[in-house]
XYZ file of N, CA and C in Angstrom:
855
model
N 109.669 91.431 99.169
C 110.025 92.850 98.841
C 110.976 93.293 99.753
N 111.968 94.426 99.947
C 113.229 94.040 101.060
C 111.994 94.877 101.717
N 112.926 94.396 102.690
C 112.856 94.872 104.316
C 112.602 96.257 104.514
N 114.037 96.922 103.640
C 113.506 98.803 104.200
C 112.778 99.337 102.764
N 112.594 98.531 101.829
C 111.581 98.735 101.610
C 109.718 98.800 101.832
N 109.745 98.188 102.799
C 108.704 97.414 103.184
C 107.951 98.559 104.452
N 109.394 98.650 104.922
C 109.228 99.845 106.340
C 109.579 100.962 105.747
N 109.036 101.750 106.664
C 108.972 102.654 106.497
C 110.519 103.588 107.571
N 111.452 104.296 107.252
C 112.988 104.784 108.113
C 112.148 105.208 109.268
N 113.035 105.207 110.637
C 112.854 105.335 111.625
C 113.692 106.746 111.465
N 112.931 107.667 112.034
C 112.243 109.737 112.161
C 113.495 110.076 112.628
N 113.488 111.053 113.200
C 114.251 112.320 114.453
C 112.686 112.651 115.059
N 112.801 112.092 116.315
C 111.710 113.005 117.174
C 111.869 114.570 117.539
N 111.008 114.749 117.141
C 110.843 116.513 117.892
C 110.129 116.884 116.610
N 110.429 118.053 115.801
C 109.801 118.352 115.124
C 110.412 118.417 113.912
N 111.381 118.111 113.599
C 111.975 117.038 112.483
C 110.625 116.306 112.069
N 110.116 115.347 112.774
C 109.632 114.146 112.219
C 108.544 114.621 111.537
N 107.853 115.721 111.955
C 106.455 115.969 111.701
C 106.579 117.042 110.650
N 107.596 117.195 110.257
C 107.747 118.080 109.039
C 108.578 117.482 107.952
N 108.692 115.811 108.371
C 108.965 115.004 107.579
C 107.776 114.327 106.719
N 106.797 114.280 107.631
C 106.247 113.734 107.463
C 105.214 114.312 107.292
N 105.470 115.630 106.574
C 104.120 116.843 106.415
C 104.326 116.658 104.753
N 105.989 116.880 104.352
C 106.721 116.274 103.143
C 105.806 115.303 102.681
N 106.516 114.735 103.566
C 105.647 113.333 102.610
C 104.454 112.937 102.644
N 103.481 113.670 103.174
C 101.899 113.204 102.800
C 101.749 114.039 101.746
N 102.378 115.569 101.505
C 102.290 116.589 100.617
C 102.410 115.400 98.626
N 103.772 114.734 99.381
C 104.353 114.251 98.438
C 103.190 112.910 97.675
N 103.179 112.382 98.847
C 101.737 111.377 98.327
C 100.291 111.838 97.926
N 99.752 112.968 98.278
C 98.590 113.503 97.849
C 99.229 114.021 96.152
N 100.153 114.599 95.582
C 100.627 115.347 94.563
C 100.925 114.164 94.010
N 101.234 113.038 94.126
C 101.492 112.137 93.324
C 100.442 111.565 92.442
N 99.327 111.792 93.579
C 97.725 111.342 93.329
C 97.156 111.841 92.599
N 97.033 113.534 92.741
C 96.418 114.489 92.012
C 97.124 114.007 90.564
N 98.585 114.707 90.122
C 99.374 114.579 89.514
C 98.792 113.288 88.622
N 98.305 111.820 88.964
C 97.887 110.719 88.230
C 96.679 110.509 87.722
N 95.558 111.667 88.514
C 94.604 112.086 88.049
C 94.817 112.181 87.630
N 95.187 113.973 86.922
C 94.963 114.410 85.989
C 95.366 113.749 84.635
N 96.391 113.756 84.673
C 96.876 112.870 83.645
C 96.014 111.672 83.499
N 94.839 110.865 83.453
C 93.954 110.020 82.999
C 93.279 110.880 82.760
N 92.715 111.303 83.314
C 91.668 112.793 82.398
C 92.170 113.007 81.297
N 93.236 113.913 81.341
C 94.159 114.236 79.843
C 94.035 112.836 78.923
N 94.717 111.956 79.583
C 94.157 111.263 78.659
C 92.526 110.525 77.536
N 91.978 110.764 78.408
C 90.405 110.619 77.941
C 89.918 111.325 77.066
N 90.635 112.808 77.500
C 90.740 113.486 76.626
C 91.071 113.367 75.140
N 92.506 113.164 75.676
C 93.080 112.697 73.605
C 92.574 111.824 73.359
N 92.010 110.483 73.984
C 91.301 109.430 73.125
C 90.275 110.152 72.649
N 89.787 110.941 72.415
C 88.075 111.520 71.653
C 87.400 110.758 72.323
N 87.587 109.909 73.908
C 85.935 109.092 74.565
C 85.145 110.433 75.081
N 85.663 111.538 75.376
C 84.242 112.133 76.122
C 84.070 113.449 74.708
N 84.156 112.962 73.612
C 83.577 113.475 72.814
C 84.112 114.870 71.524
N 85.219 114.709 71.997
C 86.520 115.941 71.475
C 87.086 115.856 70.482
N 88.306 116.167 69.833
C 89.155 115.436 68.504
C 90.278 114.328 69.496
N 90.442 113.482 69.083
C 91.553 112.763 69.126
C 92.781 113.104 69.208
N 93.881 113.086 70.011
C 94.614 114.075 68.875
C 95.272 113.564 67.986
N 95.485 112.287 67.209
C 95.977 111.850 65.744
C 95.159 113.124 64.870
N 94.019 113.615 65.320
C 92.591 114.938 64.926
C 93.276 116.195 64.517
N 94.268 116.242 65.919
C 94.520 117.896 65.958
C 95.309 117.681 64.954
N 96.227 119.072 64.979
C 97.153 119.443 64.522
C 97.127 119.621 62.594
N 96.287 119.259 62.424
C 96.005 119.014 61.023
C 96.579 117.998 60.772
N 96.276 116.428 61.574
C 96.841 114.641 61.012
C 97.855 114.767 61.054
N 98.830 115.978 61.487
C 100.482 115.763 62.159
C 101.038 115.011 63.088
N 100.004 115.095 63.816
C 100.801 113.160 65.275
C 99.818 112.343 64.693
N 99.458 112.291 63.485
C 99.241 111.055 63.235
C 99.784 109.765 62.830
N 99.009 108.408 62.626
C 100.749 107.785 61.560
C 101.612 107.681 60.626
N 100.685 109.198 59.674
C 101.121 109.961 58.106
C 101.757 111.202 58.751
N 102.128 111.785 59.936
C 102.607 112.675 60.489
C 103.515 112.700 59.776
N 104.869 112.076 59.960
C 106.369 112.369 59.782
C 106.392 110.759 58.860
N 108.071 110.573 58.780
C 108.317 109.071 59.041
C 109.032 108.328 60.078
N 109.048 109.042 60.831
C 108.753 108.608 62.111
C 107.685 108.134 63.001
N 106.815 108.390 62.565
C 105.278 108.198 63.129
C 105.035 106.912 63.100
N 104.467 106.086 64.297
C 104.236 104.851 64.397
C 102.791 104.327 64.214
N 102.849 103.549 63.619
C 101.346 102.851 63.448
C 100.042 103.291 64.307
N 99.039 103.037 64.140
C 98.270 103.662 65.644
C 97.910 101.965 66.610
N 98.271 100.786 66.205
C 98.275 100.169 66.904
C 99.442 100.347 68.510
N 100.611 101.496 67.795
C 101.545 101.097 69.092
C 101.296 102.358 69.833
N 99.480 103.087 70.301
C 99.520 103.837 70.730
C 98.574 102.936 72.225
N 98.214 101.591 72.013
C 98.347 100.726 73.001
C 99.077 100.857 73.942
N 100.499 100.797 74.172
C 100.902 101.625 74.980
C 100.592 102.278 76.328
N 99.851 102.711 75.598
C 99.031 103.714 76.527
C 98.667 103.326 77.448
N 97.886 101.894 77.672
C 97.410 101.774 78.538
C 98.263 101.293 79.740
N 98.722 100.334 79.478
C 99.942 99.691 80.730
C 100.457 100.890 81.574
N 100.902 102.363 79.985
C 101.951 103.065 81.265
C 100.683 104.074 82.142
N 99.342 104.380 82.389
C 98.669 104.712 82.544
C 98.400 103.551 83.714
N 97.822 102.606 82.979
C 98.043 101.603 84.696
C 99.235 101.195 85.670
N 99.409 101.695 85.039
C 101.488 101.459 85.519
C 101.214 102.444 87.281
N 100.745 103.929 86.489
C 100.807 105.280 87.366
C 99.592 104.965 88.283
N 98.400 104.540 87.926
C 97.296 104.340 88.483
C 97.772 103.347 89.750
N 98.186 102.516 89.750
C 98.630 101.609 91.100
C 100.026 102.068 91.642
N 101.341 102.803 90.617
C 101.996 103.401 91.907
C 101.681 104.369 92.915
N 100.344 104.937 92.125
C 100.029 106.613 92.895
C 99.082 105.677 94.219
N 98.041 104.667 94.141
C 97.483 104.179 95.260
C 98.252 103.416 95.868
N 99.761 102.151 95.629
C 100.549 101.830 96.951
C 101.212 103.100 97.312
N 101.946 104.625 96.773
C 102.512 104.793 97.876
C 101.511 106.006 98.421
N 100.020 105.292 98.286
C 99.564 106.479 99.347
C 99.132 105.573 100.406
N 99.922 104.268 100.535
C 99.674 103.236 102.179
C 100.378 104.176 103.437
N 99.908 104.556 104.145
C 100.913 104.740 105.493
C 101.944 104.390 105.527
N 102.390 103.062 105.481
C 103.531 102.149 105.437
C 104.999 102.688 104.360
N 104.681 103.339 103.370
C 105.097 103.767 102.366
C 105.575 105.376 102.650
N 105.331 106.061 104.111
C 104.500 107.223 103.946
C 106.007 107.828 103.035
N 107.244 107.446 103.925
C 108.411 107.246 104.273
C 109.824 106.999 103.629
N 108.995 106.119 102.718
C 109.496 105.021 102.214
C 111.090 106.050 101.733
N 112.373 105.467 101.415
C 113.588 106.438 101.149
C 113.334 106.165 99.620
N 112.427 105.404 98.816
C 112.537 105.636 97.054
C 111.510 106.349 97.063
N 110.311 106.515 97.556
C 109.286 107.257 97.181
C 109.684 108.582 97.003
N 110.627 108.807 98.033
C 111.468 109.720 98.110
C 111.898 110.560 97.216
N 112.645 109.555 96.720
C 113.426 109.779 95.203
C 113.041 110.061 94.727
N 112.292 109.341 94.068
C 111.100 108.886 92.769
C 110.093 109.516 92.728
N 109.610 109.743 93.792
C 107.841 110.232 93.696
C 107.576 111.502 92.962
N 108.274 112.525 93.416
C 108.120 113.638 92.686
C 108.753 113.549 91.349
N 109.579 112.782 90.645
C 109.041 112.475 89.447
C 108.799 111.589 88.642
N 107.596 110.839 89.397
C 106.862 110.322 88.435
C 105.705 111.901 88.340
N 105.522 112.161 89.514
C 104.712 113.136 89.411
C 104.734 114.109 88.552
N 105.708 114.089 87.958
C 106.210 115.349 87.018
C 105.873 114.670 85.998
N 106.003 113.087 85.478
C 105.695 112.672 84.277
C 104.387 112.844 83.774
N 103.569 112.592 85.172
C 102.305 111.872 85.085
C 101.673 114.446 84.177
N 101.990 114.555 84.918
C 101.748 116.649 84.534
C 101.793 116.415 83.133
N 103.111 116.278 82.528
C 103.378 116.534 81.278
C 102.769 115.794 80.188
N 102.963 114.880 81.136
C 101.763 114.188 79.971
C 100.406 114.662 79.550
N 99.621 115.514 80.655
C 98.771 116.261 80.733
C 98.810 117.373 79.692
N 99.661 117.965 80.196
C 99.633 119.515 79.264
C 100.248 119.159 78.540
N 100.749 117.357 77.723
C 101.399 117.243 76.769
C 99.950 117.567 75.304
N 99.165 116.561 75.754
C 97.373 116.637 75.397
C 97.131 118.073 75.096
N 96.970 118.508 75.718
C 96.503 120.013 76.011
C 97.339 120.849 74.862
N 98.609 120.809 74.741
C 99.208 121.011 74.103
C 99.289 120.850 72.403
N 98.855 119.493 72.316
C 98.056 118.947 70.845
C 97.133 119.459 70.510
N 96.355 119.784 71.731
C 94.769 120.073 71.478
C 95.118 121.627 71.053
N 95.436 122.672 71.624
C 95.029 123.868 71.608
C 96.430 124.823 71.482
N 97.553 124.361 71.059
C 98.895 125.012 71.041
C 99.550 124.760 69.727
N 100.572 125.280 69.173
C 101.211 125.135 68.270
C 101.841 124.367 68.083
N 102.071 123.305 66.846
C 102.601 121.846 67.203
C 103.964 121.887 67.743
N 104.613 122.926 67.206
C 106.102 123.234 68.080
C 106.105 123.218 69.700
N 104.993 123.710 70.242
C 104.813 123.254 71.413
C 104.621 121.599 72.308
N 104.528 120.862 71.580
C 104.477 119.966 71.818
C 105.741 119.167 71.680
N 106.603 119.559 71.136
C 107.300 119.285 71.080
C 108.570 119.752 72.286
N 108.445 120.599 72.325
C 108.822 121.266 73.672
C 108.938 120.761 75.191
N 107.110 120.233 74.857
C 106.924 119.396 76.141
C 107.586 118.254 75.942
N 107.128 117.614 75.211
C 108.103 115.834 74.816
C 109.795 115.916 75.336
N 110.162 117.168 75.171
C 111.109 116.649 75.214
C 111.961 116.756 76.611
N 110.949 117.561 77.557
C 110.866 117.952 78.999
C 110.827 116.320 79.534
N 109.599 116.070 78.891
C 109.124 114.390 79.298
C 110.400 113.599 79.494
N 110.870 113.522 78.027
C 111.916 112.175 78.324
C 112.962 112.851 79.175
N 113.280 113.993 79.101
C 114.524 114.570 80.535
C 114.158 114.258 81.680
N 112.393 114.321 82.221
C 112.238 114.076 83.271
C 111.776 112.564 83.637
N 111.452 111.164 82.581
C 111.447 110.064 82.499
C 113.166 109.771 82.620
N 113.959 110.186 82.417
C 115.459 109.930 82.072
C 115.836 110.084 84.170
N 115.289 111.210 84.253
C 115.516 111.543 85.872
C 115.158 110.134 86.878
N 113.917 110.014 87.024
C 112.977 109.176 87.190
C 113.579 108.029 86.710
N 113.683 107.141 85.860
C 114.340 106.433 85.418
C 116.019 106.034 86.144
N 116.491 107.171 86.614
C 117.671 106.965 87.246
C 117.629 106.962 88.874
N 116.789 107.901 89.219
C 116.402 107.698 90.784
C 116.114 106.511 90.962
N 115.001 105.748 90.238
C 114.823 104.674 90.896
C 115.874 104.030 90.717
N 116.840 103.731 89.605
C 117.752 102.576 89.465
C 118.888 102.583 91.146
N 119.104 104.201 91.665
C 120.225 105.109 92.366
C 120.231 104.777 94.368
N 118.217 104.155 93.994
C 117.385 103.944 95.493
C 117.333 102.885 95.497
N 117.886 102.136 95.187
C 117.553 100.821 95.258
C 118.116 99.943 96.289
N 117.694 99.282 97.080
C 118.094 98.916 98.265
C 117.732 97.438 99.016
N 117.253 96.768 97.288
C 117.571 95.638 97.841
C 116.379 94.583 96.533
N 116.319 93.754 96.103
C 115.162 93.230 94.947
C 114.239 93.086 95.570
N 112.931 93.734 94.958
C 111.311 93.598 95.021
C 110.931 94.108 93.919
N 109.699 92.819 93.582
C 109.150 92.707 92.021
C 108.625 93.999 92.310
N 107.403 94.449 93.429
C 106.633 95.775 93.380
C 107.345 96.602 92.599
N 108.505 96.560 93.885
C 109.309 97.907 93.309
C 109.948 98.149 91.837
N 110.543 96.636 91.456
C 110.742 96.915 90.281
C 109.823 97.016 88.990
N 108.516 96.974 89.314
C 107.567 97.257 87.837
C 107.249 98.683 88.505
N 106.742 98.511 89.181
C 106.032 100.230 89.920
C 107.142 101.257 89.886
N 108.167 100.891 90.048
C 109.485 102.646 90.343
C 110.501 102.052 89.193
N 111.668 101.035 88.404
C 112.056 100.515 88.291
C 111.493 100.549 87.065
N 110.227 99.856 86.089
C 109.942 99.444 84.907
C 109.218 100.300 84.526
N 108.362 101.170 85.725
C 107.499 102.049 85.242
C 108.023 103.149 84.368
N 109.286 104.152 85.117
C 109.830 104.841 84.520
C 111.050 104.630 83.406
N 111.370 103.408 83.807
C 112.138 103.328 82.200
C 110.852 102.709 80.911
N 109.728 102.058 81.546
C 108.692 102.318 80.332
C 108.172 103.969 79.333
N 107.847 104.622 80.650
C 107.929 106.183 79.792
C 108.615 106.649 79.071
N 110.018 106.018 80.290
C 111.407 107.084 79.506
C 111.102 106.651 77.143
N 111.596 105.038 77.588
C 111.274 104.577 75.933
C 110.295 104.806 75.566
N 109.587 104.878 75.923
C 107.868 105.581 74.658
C 107.796 106.943 75.019
N 108.477 107.911 76.043
C 108.162 109.429 75.574
C 109.476 109.446 74.919
N 110.283 108.921 74.839
C 111.541 108.894 73.628
C 111.327 108.614 72.104
N 110.584 108.051 72.186
C 109.973 107.500 70.893
C 109.001 108.292 69.789
N 108.263 108.404 70.448
C 107.056 109.495 71.340
C 107.593 111.074 70.495
N 108.594 111.580 71.378
C 109.387 112.954 70.988
C 109.800 113.202 69.433
N 110.468 111.890 69.283
C 110.805 112.427 67.993
C 110.667 111.717 66.895
N 108.866 111.227 66.814
C 107.810 111.338 65.838
C 107.125 112.839 65.580
N 107.429 113.356 67.382
C 107.114 114.605 67.499
C 107.774 115.349 66.389
N 108.665 115.860 66.908
C 110.332 116.612 66.365
C 109.774 116.138 64.371
N 109.726 114.573 63.983
C 110.173 114.155 62.963
C 108.239 114.868 62.446
N 107.542 115.137 62.775
C 105.895 115.850 61.840
C 106.320 117.311 62.394
N 106.813 118.361 63.094
C 107.317 119.771 62.951
C 108.358 119.992 62.000
N 109.981 118.920 61.842
C 110.317 119.622 61.265
C 109.789 119.581 59.812
N 108.994 117.947 59.589
C 108.061 117.587 58.204
C 107.191 119.148 57.557
N 106.728 119.588 58.684
C 105.788 120.340 58.710
C 106.983 122.228 57.930
N 107.753 122.237 58.114
C 108.679 123.633 57.960
C 108.672 123.305 56.764
N 109.039 122.263 55.727
C 109.329 121.774 54.531
C 111.009 121.887 54.348
N 111.753 121.404 54.689
C 112.834 121.713 54.828
C 113.904 120.611 53.893
N 112.413 119.980 53.143
C 113.896 118.656 52.180
C 114.234 117.566 52.839
N 115.161 118.116 52.816
C 116.546 116.206 53.049
C 116.287 116.325 54.182
N 115.694 117.367 55.502
C 116.180 117.740 56.902
C 114.799 116.056 57.189
N 114.080 116.062 56.484
C 112.523 115.047 56.598
C 112.786 113.924 55.541
N 113.568 113.889 55.260
C 113.861 112.637 54.052
C 113.785 111.400 54.850
N 114.478 110.274 54.168
C 114.636 109.013 54.384
C 116.556 109.282 55.340
N 117.205 109.322 54.933
C 118.271 109.661 55.154
C 118.178 110.140 56.895
N 117.839 111.437 56.974
C 117.567 111.641 58.485
C 116.694 110.445 59.167
N 115.431 109.871 58.488
C 114.991 109.440 59.399
C 115.469 107.913 59.950
N 115.876 107.601 59.105
C 117.286 106.319 59.192
C 118.528 107.684 60.405
N 119.111 108.296 60.385
C 119.932 108.787 61.272
C 118.856 108.623 62.839
N 118.021 109.166 63.094
C 117.062 109.469 63.767
C 117.021 107.783 64.408
N 116.900 107.266 63.877
C 116.580 105.630 64.332
C 118.048 105.190 64.808
N 118.986 105.389 64.239
C 120.523 105.292 64.450
C 120.694 106.164 65.704
N 120.182 107.302 65.802
C 121.029 107.539 67.199
C 119.256 107.291 68.472
N 118.737 106.825 68.497
C 117.360 106.395 69.729
C 117.877 105.204 69.381
N 118.520 104.462 68.747
C 118.974 102.911 69.306
C 119.872 103.093 70.019
N 120.904 103.753 69.758
C 122.602 103.890 70.563
C 121.683 104.390 72.122
N 120.753 105.946 71.901
C 119.981 106.029 73.761
C 119.564 104.999 73.784
N 119.199 103.802 73.416
C 118.675 102.877 73.947
C 119.377 101.866 74.480
N 120.280 101.732 74.259
C 121.092 100.728 74.818
C 121.993 101.784 75.543
N 122.473 102.733 75.756
C 123.238 103.695 76.521
C 122.420 103.397 77.997
N 120.955 103.778 77.913
C 120.672 103.594 78.849
C 120.869 102.442 79.936
N 120.038 101.968 78.950
C 120.254 100.287 79.806
C 121.181 100.601 80.036
N 122.395 100.119 79.622
C 123.922 100.319 79.667
C 124.085 100.693 81.295
N 123.709 102.386 81.347
C 123.684 102.823 82.744
C 122.992 102.292 83.881
N 121.609 102.047 83.300
C 121.021 101.086 84.800
C 120.820 99.941 85.095
N 121.781 99.354 85.152
C 122.249 97.476 85.048
C 120.899 96.702 83.969
N 121.849 97.325 82.912
C 120.683 96.140 81.692
C 119.537 96.267 82.034
N 119.288 97.426 82.533
C 117.378 97.005 82.914
C 117.215 97.304 81.450
N 115.266 96.501 81.154
C 114.667 96.110 80.361
C 114.072 96.953 79.708
N 113.205 97.469 80.488
C 112.073 98.692 80.410
C 112.072 99.680 79.612
N 112.997 100.689 79.303
C 112.960 101.378 78.288
C 113.355 100.624 76.890
N 114.396 100.066 76.797
C 114.583 99.403 75.390
C 113.886 98.698 74.671
N 112.894 97.982 75.698
C 111.447 97.092 75.125
C 110.635 98.080 74.456
N 110.623 99.581 75.677
C 109.180 100.670 74.870
C 109.479 100.746 73.571
N 110.844 101.445 73.792
C 111.689 101.662 72.539
C 111.433 100.917 71.297
N 111.825 99.499 71.475
C 111.645 98.881 70.480
C 110.027 98.456 69.836
N 108.964 98.663 70.719
C 107.571 98.552 70.573
C 107.610 99.789 69.679
N 107.972 101.039 70.108
C 107.731 101.586 68.990
C 108.482 101.712 67.862
N 109.090 101.244 67.455
C 110.114 101.322 66.588
C 109.435 99.903 65.646
N 109.064 99.119 66.019
C 108.661 97.378 65.314
C 107.208 98.535 64.570
N 106.323 99.428 65.360
C 105.521 100.211 65.016
C 105.571 100.994 64.035
N 107.035 101.723 64.117
C 107.443 103.009 63.021
C 107.572 102.179 61.990
N 108.456 100.886 62.014
C 108.624 99.775 60.806
C 107.131 100.336 59.750
N 105.875 98.801 60.276
C 104.730 98.370 60.082
C 104.254 99.841 59.151
N 104.354 101.009 59.846
C 103.838 102.218 59.304
C 104.298 102.521 58.232
N 106.084 102.357 57.765
C 106.343 102.997 56.613
C 106.480 102.234 55.914
N 106.695 100.363 56.066
C 106.606 99.508 54.906
C 104.965 99.645 54.557
N 104.119 99.627 55.332
C 102.489 99.887 54.864
C 101.633 100.101 54.994
N 102.370 102.074 54.886
C 100.772 103.570 54.761
C 101.953 104.531 54.129
N 101.469 105.090 53.745
C 101.616 106.537 53.275
C 102.369 107.377 55.022
N 103.572 108.038 55.147
C 104.139 108.403 54.060
C 105.225 107.126 53.841
N 105.630 106.505 52.907
C 106.495 104.915 52.563
C 107.670 105.568 52.334
N 108.258 104.199 53.518
C 109.692 104.577 53.346
C 110.290 102.868 53.276
N 110.512 102.710 52.794
C 111.841 100.885 53.294
C 112.826 100.995 53.736
N 114.206 102.191 53.161
C 114.734 102.100 53.966
C 114.773 102.634 55.939
N 113.407 103.464 55.881
C 113.307 103.533 57.363
C 112.159 102.938 58.312
N 111.443 101.730 57.161
C 111.299 100.491 57.604
C 111.825 100.114 58.189
N 112.572 99.113 57.511
C 113.518 98.379 57.611
C 114.773 98.679 58.730
N 115.332 99.572 58.537
C 116.095 100.204 59.631
C 115.151 100.009 61.243
N 113.819 99.974 61.194
C 113.440 100.589 63.164
C 113.048 99.064 62.618
N 112.766 98.112 62.322
C 112.493 96.619 62.326
C 113.650 96.211 63.323
N 114.994 96.259 62.168
C 116.826 96.230 63.030
C 116.766 96.832 64.669
N 116.408 97.998 64.412
C 116.508 98.957 65.760
C 115.668 97.855 66.527
N 114.601 97.676 66.480
C 113.830 97.286 67.315
C 114.547 96.088 67.740
N 114.686 94.637 66.536
C 115.829 93.914 67.011
C 116.955 93.516 67.992
N 117.682 94.934 67.922
C 118.275 94.756 68.306
C 118.540 95.684 70.054
N 118.042 96.668 69.744
C 117.470 96.904 71.129
C 116.467 95.387 72.235
N 116.201 95.250 71.647
C 115.402 93.798 73.058
C 116.838 92.689 72.595
N 117.348 92.208 71.785
C 118.480 91.118 72.219
C 119.598 91.606 72.841
N 119.660 92.796 73.129
C 121.106 93.611 73.353
C 120.653 93.517 74.888
N 119.504 93.822 74.628
C 119.123 94.609 76.328
C 118.762 92.928 77.501
N 117.792 92.308 76.812
C 117.573 91.694 77.594
C 118.479 90.365 77.485
N 119.846 90.181 76.518
C 120.827 89.497 76.738
C 121.731 89.347 77.848
N 122.026 90.795 78.176
C 123.154 91.440 78.772
C 121.928 91.577 79.935
N 120.775 91.586 80.180
C 120.167 91.443 81.545
C 120.245 90.306 82.159
N 120.335 88.757 80.852
C 120.545 87.592 81.938
C 121.129 87.547 82.164
N 122.571 88.073 81.669
C 124.255 87.769 81.859
C 124.657 88.247 83.339
N 123.980 89.937 83.668
C 124.291 90.519 84.532
C 123.668 89.112 85.469
N 122.486 89.251 85.289
C 121.852 88.108 86.350
C 122.457 87.101 87.118
N 123.190 86.627 86.126
C 123.772 85.178 86.387
C 124.876 85.231 87.238
N 125.513 86.342 86.439
C 126.548 86.419 87.335
C 126.696 87.672 89.113
N 125.684 87.765 88.852
C 125.400 88.081 90.562
C 124.697 87.220 90.787
N 124.103 85.580 91.033
C 123.635 84.598 91.013
C 124.912 83.581 91.625
N 125.862 83.754 90.453
C 127.092 83.079 90.320
C 128.281 83.554 91.570
N 128.642 84.774 92.101
C 129.478 85.570 93.231
C 128.139 85.139 94.313
N 126.940 85.561 94.496
C 126.475 85.353 95.707
C 127.006 83.507 95.943
N 126.804 82.916 95.281
C 126.804 81.514 95.764
C 128.352 80.812 96.085
N 129.426 81.883 95.712
C 130.354 81.508 96.037
C 131.189 82.051 96.824
N 130.235 83.133 97.356
C 130.531 84.447 98.053
C 130.761 83.827 100.160
């Protein structure tokens, strides 16, 4: 871990230092509370507490058969590492040594907002009309994007822990939220019975746009791989669902697999090229 990420930055003496310290403590506590709330929401959404699971709400619209962009059920296993990452981050940023970290100051509130919105999405799915889940998911994509950009903008050195719990965590939430948001929007549009707007062509176009978005996000964050790989994971399971279950669509299924392969190949390859270039510059520097 880089020295600047481990050690708290020097703060001015006097009341300004106390004010900054109070704000930092508030952020630490807020992150911990938000993550705890997201975990509770996740248990509720899974049906583990005796209620309905998310795919049983909204008349099944949020399940694997909800739209052409809905992934098969195994795709949702990604929530386990996403929640585990939030818990690990919440614990890490609570350490006194991390209180005044510039990176936590830049990213912490955004990650807290991600946790809050994920909990709100569960409530919307369980209690509110379907369109509200689309709104919440759109907000989640925006917030996760801001968190991802803030994580990279605040980097001060190479750190495995920071790379996983800041860069990687924000990127993974962004990638998955983008796919899940598309599935939500697809389910809502399918419920409007707009004909071609929910057909094969629309599904293929949506996947192409998602793939392009994943490449752009990766390119703007030093070819990070977390977001495109999370999107590729979702796309693979969209392909599985469309080729093995209803509503069936060979065009959407094939394009989903192609998009997953492209996202993974381009982001990983460009990341390797970038790292090799950096090593070469340091060797000749």
